[in-house]
GROMACS .gro file of C-alpha atoms in nm:
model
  338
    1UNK     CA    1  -7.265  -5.327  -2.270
    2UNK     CA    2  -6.974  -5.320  -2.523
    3UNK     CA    3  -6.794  -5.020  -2.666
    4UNK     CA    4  -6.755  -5.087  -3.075
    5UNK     CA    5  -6.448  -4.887  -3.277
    6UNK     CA    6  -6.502  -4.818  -3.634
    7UNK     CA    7  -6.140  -4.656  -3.741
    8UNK     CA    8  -6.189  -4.453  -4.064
    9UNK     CA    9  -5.950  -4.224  -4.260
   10UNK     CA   10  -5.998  -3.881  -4.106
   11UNK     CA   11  -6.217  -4.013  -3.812
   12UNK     CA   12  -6.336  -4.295  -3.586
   13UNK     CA   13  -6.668  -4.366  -3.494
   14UNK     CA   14  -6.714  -4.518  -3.128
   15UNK     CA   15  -7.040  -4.724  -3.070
   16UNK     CA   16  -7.185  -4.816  -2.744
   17UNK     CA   17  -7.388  -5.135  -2.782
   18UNK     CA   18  -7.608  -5.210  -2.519
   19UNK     CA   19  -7.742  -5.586  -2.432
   20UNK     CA   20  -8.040  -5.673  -2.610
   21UNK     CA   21  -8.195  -5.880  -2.362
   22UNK     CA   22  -8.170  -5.556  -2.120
   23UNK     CA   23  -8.292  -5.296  -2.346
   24UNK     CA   24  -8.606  -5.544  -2.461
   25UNK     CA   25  -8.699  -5.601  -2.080
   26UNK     CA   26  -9.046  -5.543  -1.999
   27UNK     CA   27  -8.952  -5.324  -1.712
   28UNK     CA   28  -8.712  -5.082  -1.918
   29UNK     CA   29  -8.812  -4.725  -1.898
   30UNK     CA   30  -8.725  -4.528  -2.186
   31UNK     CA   31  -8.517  -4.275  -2.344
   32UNK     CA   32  -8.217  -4.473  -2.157
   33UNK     CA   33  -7.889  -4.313  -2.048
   34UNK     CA   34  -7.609  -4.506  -2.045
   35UNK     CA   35  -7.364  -4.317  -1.844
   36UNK     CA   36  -7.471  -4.036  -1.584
   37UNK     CA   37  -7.554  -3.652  -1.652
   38UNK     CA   38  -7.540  -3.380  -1.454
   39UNK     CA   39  -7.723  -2.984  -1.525
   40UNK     CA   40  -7.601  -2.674  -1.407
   41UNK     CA   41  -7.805  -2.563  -1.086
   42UNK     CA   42  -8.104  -2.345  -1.165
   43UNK     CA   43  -8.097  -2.114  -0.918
   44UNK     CA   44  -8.035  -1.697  -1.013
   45UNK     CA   45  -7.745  -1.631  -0.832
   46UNK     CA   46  -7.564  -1.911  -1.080
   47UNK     CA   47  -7.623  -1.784  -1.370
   48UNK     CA   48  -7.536  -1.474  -1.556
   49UNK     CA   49  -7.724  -1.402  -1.923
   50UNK     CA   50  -7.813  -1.063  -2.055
   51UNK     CA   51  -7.752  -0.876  -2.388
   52UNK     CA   52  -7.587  -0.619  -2.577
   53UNK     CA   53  -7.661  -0.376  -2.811
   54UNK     CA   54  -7.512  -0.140  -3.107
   55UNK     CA   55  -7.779   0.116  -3.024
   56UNK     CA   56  -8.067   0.153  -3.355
   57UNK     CA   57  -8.343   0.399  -3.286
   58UNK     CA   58  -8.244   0.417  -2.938
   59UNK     CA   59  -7.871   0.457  -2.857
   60UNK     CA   60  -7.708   0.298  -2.643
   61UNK     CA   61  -7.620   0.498  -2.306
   62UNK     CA   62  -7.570   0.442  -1.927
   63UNK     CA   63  -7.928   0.454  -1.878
   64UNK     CA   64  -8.030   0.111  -2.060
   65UNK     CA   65  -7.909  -0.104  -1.785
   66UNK     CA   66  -7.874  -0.464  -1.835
   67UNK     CA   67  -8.131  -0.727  -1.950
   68UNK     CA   68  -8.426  -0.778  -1.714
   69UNK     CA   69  -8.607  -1.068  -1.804
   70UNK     CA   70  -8.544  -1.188  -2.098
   71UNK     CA   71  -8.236  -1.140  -2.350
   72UNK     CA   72  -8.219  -1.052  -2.771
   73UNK     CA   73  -8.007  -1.218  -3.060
   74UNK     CA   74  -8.004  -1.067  -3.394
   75UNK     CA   75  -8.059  -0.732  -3.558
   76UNK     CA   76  -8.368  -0.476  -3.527
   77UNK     CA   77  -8.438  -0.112  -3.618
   78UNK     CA   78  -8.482   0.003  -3.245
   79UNK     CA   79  -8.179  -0.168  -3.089
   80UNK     CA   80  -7.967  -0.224  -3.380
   81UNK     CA   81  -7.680  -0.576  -3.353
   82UNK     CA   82  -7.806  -0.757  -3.030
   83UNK     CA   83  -7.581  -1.019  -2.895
   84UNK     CA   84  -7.622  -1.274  -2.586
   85UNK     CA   85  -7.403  -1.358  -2.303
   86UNK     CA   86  -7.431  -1.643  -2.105
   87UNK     CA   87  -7.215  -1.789  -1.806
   88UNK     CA   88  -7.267  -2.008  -1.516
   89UNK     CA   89  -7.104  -1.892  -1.176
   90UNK     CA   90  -7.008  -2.281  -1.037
   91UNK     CA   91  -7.047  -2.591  -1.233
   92UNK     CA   92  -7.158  -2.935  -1.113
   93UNK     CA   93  -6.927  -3.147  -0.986
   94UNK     CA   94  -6.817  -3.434  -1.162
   95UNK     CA   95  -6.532  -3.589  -0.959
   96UNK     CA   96  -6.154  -3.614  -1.027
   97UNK     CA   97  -6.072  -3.835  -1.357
   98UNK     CA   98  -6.432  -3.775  -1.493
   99UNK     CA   99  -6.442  -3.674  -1.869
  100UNK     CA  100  -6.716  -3.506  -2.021
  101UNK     CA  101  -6.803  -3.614  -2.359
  102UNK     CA  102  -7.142  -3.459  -2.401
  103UNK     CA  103  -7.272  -3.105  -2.343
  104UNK     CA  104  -7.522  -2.895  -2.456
  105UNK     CA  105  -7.626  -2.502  -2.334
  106UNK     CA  106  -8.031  -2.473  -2.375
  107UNK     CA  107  -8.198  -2.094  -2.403
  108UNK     CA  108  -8.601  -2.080  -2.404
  109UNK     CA  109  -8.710  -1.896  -2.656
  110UNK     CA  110  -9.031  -1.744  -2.687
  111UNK     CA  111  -9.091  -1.452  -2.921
  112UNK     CA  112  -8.943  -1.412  -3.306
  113UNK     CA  113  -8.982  -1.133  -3.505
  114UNK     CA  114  -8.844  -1.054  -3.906
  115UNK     CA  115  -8.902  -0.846  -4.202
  116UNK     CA  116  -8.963  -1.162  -4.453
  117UNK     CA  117  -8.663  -1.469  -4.336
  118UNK     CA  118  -8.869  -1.779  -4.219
  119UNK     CA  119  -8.562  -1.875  -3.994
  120UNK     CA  120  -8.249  -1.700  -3.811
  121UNK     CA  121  -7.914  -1.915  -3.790
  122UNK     CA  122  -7.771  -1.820  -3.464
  123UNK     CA  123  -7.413  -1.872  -3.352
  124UNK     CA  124  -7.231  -1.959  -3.072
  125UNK     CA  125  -6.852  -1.854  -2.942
  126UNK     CA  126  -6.633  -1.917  -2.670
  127UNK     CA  127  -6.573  -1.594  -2.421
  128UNK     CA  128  -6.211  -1.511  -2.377
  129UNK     CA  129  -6.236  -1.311  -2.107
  130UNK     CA  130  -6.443  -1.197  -1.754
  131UNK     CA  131  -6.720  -0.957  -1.839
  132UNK     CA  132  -7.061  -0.870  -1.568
  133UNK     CA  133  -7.377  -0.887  -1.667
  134UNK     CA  134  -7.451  -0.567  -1.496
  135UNK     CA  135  -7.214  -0.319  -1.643
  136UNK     CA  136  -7.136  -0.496  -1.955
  137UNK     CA  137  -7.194  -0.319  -2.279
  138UNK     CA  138  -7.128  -0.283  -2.679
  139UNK     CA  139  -6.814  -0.123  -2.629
  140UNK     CA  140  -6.662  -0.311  -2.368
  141UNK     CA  141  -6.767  -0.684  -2.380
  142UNK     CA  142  -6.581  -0.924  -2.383
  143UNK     CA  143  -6.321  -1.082  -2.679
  144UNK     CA  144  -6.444  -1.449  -2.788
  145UNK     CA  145  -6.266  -1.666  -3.015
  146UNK     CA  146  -6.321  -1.638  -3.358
  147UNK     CA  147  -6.436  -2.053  -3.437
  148UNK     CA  148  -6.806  -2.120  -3.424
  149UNK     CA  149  -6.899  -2.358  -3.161
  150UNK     CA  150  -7.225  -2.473  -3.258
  151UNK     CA  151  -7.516  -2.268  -3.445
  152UNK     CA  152  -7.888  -2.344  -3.437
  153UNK     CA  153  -8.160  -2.193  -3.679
  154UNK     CA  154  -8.460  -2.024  -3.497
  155UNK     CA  155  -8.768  -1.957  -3.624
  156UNK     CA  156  -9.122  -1.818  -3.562
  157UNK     CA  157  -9.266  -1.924  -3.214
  158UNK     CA  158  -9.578  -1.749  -3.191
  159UNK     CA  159  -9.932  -1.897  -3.369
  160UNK     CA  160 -10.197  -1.720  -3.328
  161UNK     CA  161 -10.266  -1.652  -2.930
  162UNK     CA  162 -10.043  -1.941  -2.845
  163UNK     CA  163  -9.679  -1.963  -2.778
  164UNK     CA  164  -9.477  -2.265  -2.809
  165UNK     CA  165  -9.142  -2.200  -2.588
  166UNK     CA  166  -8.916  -2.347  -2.765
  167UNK     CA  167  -8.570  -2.485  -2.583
  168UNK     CA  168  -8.255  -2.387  -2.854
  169UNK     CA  169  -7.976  -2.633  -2.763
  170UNK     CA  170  -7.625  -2.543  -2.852
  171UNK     CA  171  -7.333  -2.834  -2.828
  172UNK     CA  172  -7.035  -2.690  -2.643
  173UNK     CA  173  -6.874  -3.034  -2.551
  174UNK     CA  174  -6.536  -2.901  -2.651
  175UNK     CA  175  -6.571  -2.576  -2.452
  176UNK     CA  176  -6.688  -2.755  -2.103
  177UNK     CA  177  -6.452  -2.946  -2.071
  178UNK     CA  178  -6.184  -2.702  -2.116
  179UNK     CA  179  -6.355  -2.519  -1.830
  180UNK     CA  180  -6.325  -2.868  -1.633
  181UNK     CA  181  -5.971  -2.868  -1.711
  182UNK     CA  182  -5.854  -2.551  -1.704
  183UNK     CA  183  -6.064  -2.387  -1.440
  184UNK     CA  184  -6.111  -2.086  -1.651
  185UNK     CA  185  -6.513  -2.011  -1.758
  186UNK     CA  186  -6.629  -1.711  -1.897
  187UNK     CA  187  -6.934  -1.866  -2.073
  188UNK     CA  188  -7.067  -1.832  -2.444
  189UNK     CA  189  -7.199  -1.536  -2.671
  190UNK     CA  190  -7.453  -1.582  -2.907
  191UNK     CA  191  -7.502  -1.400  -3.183
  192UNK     CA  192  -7.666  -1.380  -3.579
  193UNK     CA  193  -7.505  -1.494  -3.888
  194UNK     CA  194  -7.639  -1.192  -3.999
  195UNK     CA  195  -7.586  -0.903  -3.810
  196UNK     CA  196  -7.350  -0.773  -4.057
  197UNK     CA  197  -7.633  -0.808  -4.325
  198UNK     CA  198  -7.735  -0.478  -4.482
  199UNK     CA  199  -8.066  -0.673  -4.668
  200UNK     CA  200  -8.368  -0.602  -4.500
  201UNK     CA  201  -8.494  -0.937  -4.570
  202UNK     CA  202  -8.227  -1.104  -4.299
  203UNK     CA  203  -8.316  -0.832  -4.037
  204UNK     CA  204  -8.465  -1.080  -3.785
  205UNK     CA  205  -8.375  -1.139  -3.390
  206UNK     CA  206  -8.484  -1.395  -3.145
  207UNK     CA  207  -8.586  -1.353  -2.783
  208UNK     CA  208  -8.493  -1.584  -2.478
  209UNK     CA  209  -8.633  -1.570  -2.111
  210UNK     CA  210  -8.333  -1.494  -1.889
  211UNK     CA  211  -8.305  -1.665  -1.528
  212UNK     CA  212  -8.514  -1.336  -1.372
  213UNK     CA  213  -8.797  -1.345  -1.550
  214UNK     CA  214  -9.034  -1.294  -1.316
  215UNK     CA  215  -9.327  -1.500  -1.538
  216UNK     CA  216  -9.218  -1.852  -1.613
  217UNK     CA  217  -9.061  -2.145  -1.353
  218UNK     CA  218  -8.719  -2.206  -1.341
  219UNK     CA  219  -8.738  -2.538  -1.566
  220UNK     CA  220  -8.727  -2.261  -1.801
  221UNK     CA  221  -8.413  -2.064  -1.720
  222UNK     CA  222  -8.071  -2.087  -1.922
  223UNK     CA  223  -7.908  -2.424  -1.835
  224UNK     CA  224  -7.610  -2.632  -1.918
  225UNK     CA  225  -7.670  -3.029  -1.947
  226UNK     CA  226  -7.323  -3.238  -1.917
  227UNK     CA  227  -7.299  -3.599  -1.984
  228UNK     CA  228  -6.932  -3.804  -1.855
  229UNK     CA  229  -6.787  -4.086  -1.743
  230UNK     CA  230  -6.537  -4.157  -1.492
  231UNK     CA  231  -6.211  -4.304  -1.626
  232UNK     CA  232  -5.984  -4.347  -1.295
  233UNK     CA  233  -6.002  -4.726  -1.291
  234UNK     CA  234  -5.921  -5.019  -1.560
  235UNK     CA  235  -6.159  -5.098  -1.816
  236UNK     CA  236  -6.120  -5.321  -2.115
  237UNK     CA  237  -6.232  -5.026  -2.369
  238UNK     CA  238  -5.929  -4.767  -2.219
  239UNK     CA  239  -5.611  -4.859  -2.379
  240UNK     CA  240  -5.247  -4.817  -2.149
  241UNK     CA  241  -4.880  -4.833  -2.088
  242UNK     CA  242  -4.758  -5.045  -1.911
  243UNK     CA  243  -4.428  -5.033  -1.694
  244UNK     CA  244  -4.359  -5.389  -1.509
  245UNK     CA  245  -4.151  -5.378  -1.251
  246UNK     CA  246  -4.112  -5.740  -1.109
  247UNK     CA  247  -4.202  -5.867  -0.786
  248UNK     CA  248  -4.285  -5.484  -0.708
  249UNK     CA  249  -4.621  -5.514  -0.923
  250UNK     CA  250  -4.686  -5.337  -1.213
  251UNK     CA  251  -4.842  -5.034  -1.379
  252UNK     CA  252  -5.057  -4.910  -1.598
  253UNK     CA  253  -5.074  -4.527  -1.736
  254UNK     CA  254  -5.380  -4.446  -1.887
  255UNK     CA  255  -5.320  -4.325  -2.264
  256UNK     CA  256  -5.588  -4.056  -2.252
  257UNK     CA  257  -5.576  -3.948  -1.882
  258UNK     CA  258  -5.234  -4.012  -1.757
  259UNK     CA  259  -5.415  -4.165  -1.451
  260UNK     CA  260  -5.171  -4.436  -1.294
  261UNK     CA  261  -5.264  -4.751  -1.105
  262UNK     CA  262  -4.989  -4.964  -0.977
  263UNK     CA  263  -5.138  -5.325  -0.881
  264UNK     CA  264  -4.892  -5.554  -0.614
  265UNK     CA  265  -4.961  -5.903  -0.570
  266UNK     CA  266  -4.981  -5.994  -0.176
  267UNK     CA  267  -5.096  -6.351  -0.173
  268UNK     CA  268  -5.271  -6.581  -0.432
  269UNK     CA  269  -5.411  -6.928  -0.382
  270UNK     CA  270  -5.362  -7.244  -0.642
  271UNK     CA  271  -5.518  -7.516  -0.760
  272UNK     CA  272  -5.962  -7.599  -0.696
  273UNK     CA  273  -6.231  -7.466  -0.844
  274UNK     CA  274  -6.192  -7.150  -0.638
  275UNK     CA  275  -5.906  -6.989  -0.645
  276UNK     CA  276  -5.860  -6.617  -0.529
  277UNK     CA  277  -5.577  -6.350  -0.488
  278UNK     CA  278  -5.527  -5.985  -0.304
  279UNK     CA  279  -5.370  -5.683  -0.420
  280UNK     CA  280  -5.226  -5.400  -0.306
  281UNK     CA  281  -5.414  -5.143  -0.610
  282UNK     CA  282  -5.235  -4.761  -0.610
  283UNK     CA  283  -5.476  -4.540  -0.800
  284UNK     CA  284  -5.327  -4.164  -0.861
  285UNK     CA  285  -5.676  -4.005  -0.847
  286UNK     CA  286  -5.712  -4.091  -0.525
  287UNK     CA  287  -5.380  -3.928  -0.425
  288UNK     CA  288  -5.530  -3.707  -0.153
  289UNK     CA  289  -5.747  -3.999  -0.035
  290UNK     CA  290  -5.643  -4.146   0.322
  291UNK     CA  291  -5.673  -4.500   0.378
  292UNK     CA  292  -5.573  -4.754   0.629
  293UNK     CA  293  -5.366  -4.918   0.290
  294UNK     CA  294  -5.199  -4.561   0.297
  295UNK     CA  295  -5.298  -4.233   0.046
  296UNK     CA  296  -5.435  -4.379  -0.286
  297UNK     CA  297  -5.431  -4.743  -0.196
  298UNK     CA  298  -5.680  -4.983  -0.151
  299UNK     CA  299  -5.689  -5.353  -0.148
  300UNK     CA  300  -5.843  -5.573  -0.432
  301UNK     CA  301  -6.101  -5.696  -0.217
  302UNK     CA  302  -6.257  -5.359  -0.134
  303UNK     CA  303  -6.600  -5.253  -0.205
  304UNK     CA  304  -6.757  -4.921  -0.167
  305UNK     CA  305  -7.099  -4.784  -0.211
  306UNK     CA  306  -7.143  -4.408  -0.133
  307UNK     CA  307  -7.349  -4.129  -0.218
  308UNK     CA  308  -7.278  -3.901  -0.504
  309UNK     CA  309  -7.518  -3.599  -0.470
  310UNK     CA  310  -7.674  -3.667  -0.804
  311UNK     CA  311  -8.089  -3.679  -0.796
  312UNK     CA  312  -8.085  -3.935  -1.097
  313UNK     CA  313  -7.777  -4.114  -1.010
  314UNK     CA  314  -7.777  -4.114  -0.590
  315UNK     CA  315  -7.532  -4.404  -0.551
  316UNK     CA  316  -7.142  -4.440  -0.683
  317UNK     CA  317  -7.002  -4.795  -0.645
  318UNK     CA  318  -6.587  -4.865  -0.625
  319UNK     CA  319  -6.377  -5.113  -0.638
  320UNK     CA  320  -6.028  -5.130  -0.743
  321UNK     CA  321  -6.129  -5.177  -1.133
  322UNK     CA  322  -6.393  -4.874  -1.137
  323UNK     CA  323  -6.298  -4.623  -0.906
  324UNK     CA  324  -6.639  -4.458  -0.975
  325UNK     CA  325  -6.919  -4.630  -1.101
  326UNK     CA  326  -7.300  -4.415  -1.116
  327UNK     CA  327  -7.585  -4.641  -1.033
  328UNK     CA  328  -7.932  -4.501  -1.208
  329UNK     CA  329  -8.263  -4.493  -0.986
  330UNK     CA  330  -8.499  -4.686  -1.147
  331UNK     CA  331  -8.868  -4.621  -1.100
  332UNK     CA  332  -9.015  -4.530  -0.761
  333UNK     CA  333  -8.901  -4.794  -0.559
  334UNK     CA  334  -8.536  -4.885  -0.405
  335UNK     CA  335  -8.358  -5.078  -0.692
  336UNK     CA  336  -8.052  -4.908  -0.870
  337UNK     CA  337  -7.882  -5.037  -1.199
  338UNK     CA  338  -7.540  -4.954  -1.343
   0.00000   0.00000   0.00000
């Protein structure tokens, strides 16, 4: 596998080109994932999602308590502007120096309903601030930042007798890993382009299942899908500083991360075909990491294979170059691959 750059005036474009010999193999299983992914757990107590309301035909009071079942986006007579909130409690964890460069929030939807608009764009925000789904309402939710995240276009679900549930996937790549970072995650609202919209033609609203629904599995309740990578170690495609330091080693700051390894030459042998040397390799991630080398060392020779807590990805390699490496199950049997 080789990471390709394309620079470009206002953007770059990176590829990730995968051997062709490996992806044509007889035994691949497809869609393939190159690096691992991780989903927010599925379980009620994790997840928060219910709705608010301006109050239409039916105002709001004390007495509507909060969403039980399922949750609204959009606009309607009866409940008036309807707007979603969404939070997981605990996210997965990903390890120190991981960096997420994928993720995507997915609601179910399952019921649509609009004067004449074939389709509803839907938007979602960042949540400034700590709100409960319990007690939250119209006039006290929370703030959210005024730049779009991501919007998606719903549209009629329902055919006849049958229902297709339809998963609505919003990218919030940029907003995840700020909650990796920062530590601070108050989740995503969702709301209509066109809740503002006098014209009875964009009166239209969505519904979702929400994570008690008593009637569907939980495959079906709100969920966050994150795909990263770890960067603690030294890979061709990462680009560092340097800082040489003589016969003391030398090290390399990562320009992205500001991970540091520090890599001291012990012993090195010359001349034949096989020649070999060890290392004393100081990783920063693994600061708070005891060793027999010390905290955060290891020696070049080290290998490591542990378990990571993953279903897809059971098995993490290390060594001194990848500090983390996910191995993919592959098929039924015993055999991993990187």
């Amino acid at each position: 596998m080789e990471f390709q750059v394309e620079i470009g005036t206002e953007s770059s474009v990176i590829k990730v080109v995968s051997d062709r010999e490996w992806m044509q193999d007889t035994e691949r299983v497809y869609p393939i994932v190159i690096d691992p992914m991780t989903e927010t757990s599925k379980t009620k107590g994790n997840i928060e999602d219910t709705y608010v309301f301006t109050g239409g035909n039916v105002p709001e009071n004390p007495g509507n308590v909060y969403a039980y079942g399922s949750f609204v986006v959009g606009r309607s007579d009866e409940l008036g502007k309807m707007r979603a909130l969404l939070r997981f409690r605990d996210l997965p964890d990903i390890g120190k120096g991981s960096i997420i460069y994928g993720a995507t929030m997915y609601i179910w939807q399952f019921e649509y309903s609009s004067y004449s608009n074939p389709e509803l764009p839907l938007l979602a925000y960042e949540v400034k601030n700590s709100w409960d789904e319990k007690s939250v309402r119209w006039g006290n939710q929370p703030a959210v930042d005024g730049a779009i995240l991501d919007y998606k276009k719903v549209k009629q679900v329902i055919n006849g007798n049958t229902v297709s549930i339809t998963p609505i996937g919003f990218n919030v790549t940029r907003l995840v890993r700020q909650w990796y970072n920062t530590g601070k995650n108050y989740g995503i609202m969702v709301k209509s382009k066109y809740e503002d919209d006098e014209n009875l033609a964009n009166r239209a609203y969505a519904r979702f299942y929400a994570s008690d629904s008593p009637s569907i599995s939980s495959e079906q309740f709100p969920s966050g899908v994150f795909y990263y990578r770890n960067v603690n170690g030294l890979e061709d495609y990462q680009s560092y500083h340097e800082q040489s330091a003589g016969r003391a080693g030398i090290g390399y700051t990562n320009d992205f991360t500001g991970n540091v390894v520090w890599s001291h030459l012990d012993v090195a042998t010359e001349g034949g075909p096989m020649t070999t040397e060890i290392r004393h390799v100081y990783n920063s991630s693994e600061a708070d990491t005891s060793s027999r080398m010390g905290y955060g060392w290891r020696l070049s020779s080290q290998q490591e294979l542990k378990e990571s807590g993953i279903k897809d990805y059971p098995y993490v390699y290390a060594d001194v170059k990848s500090i983390s490496k996910s191995l993919k199950k592959r098929g039924s049997g015993s055999k991993m691959e990187p």
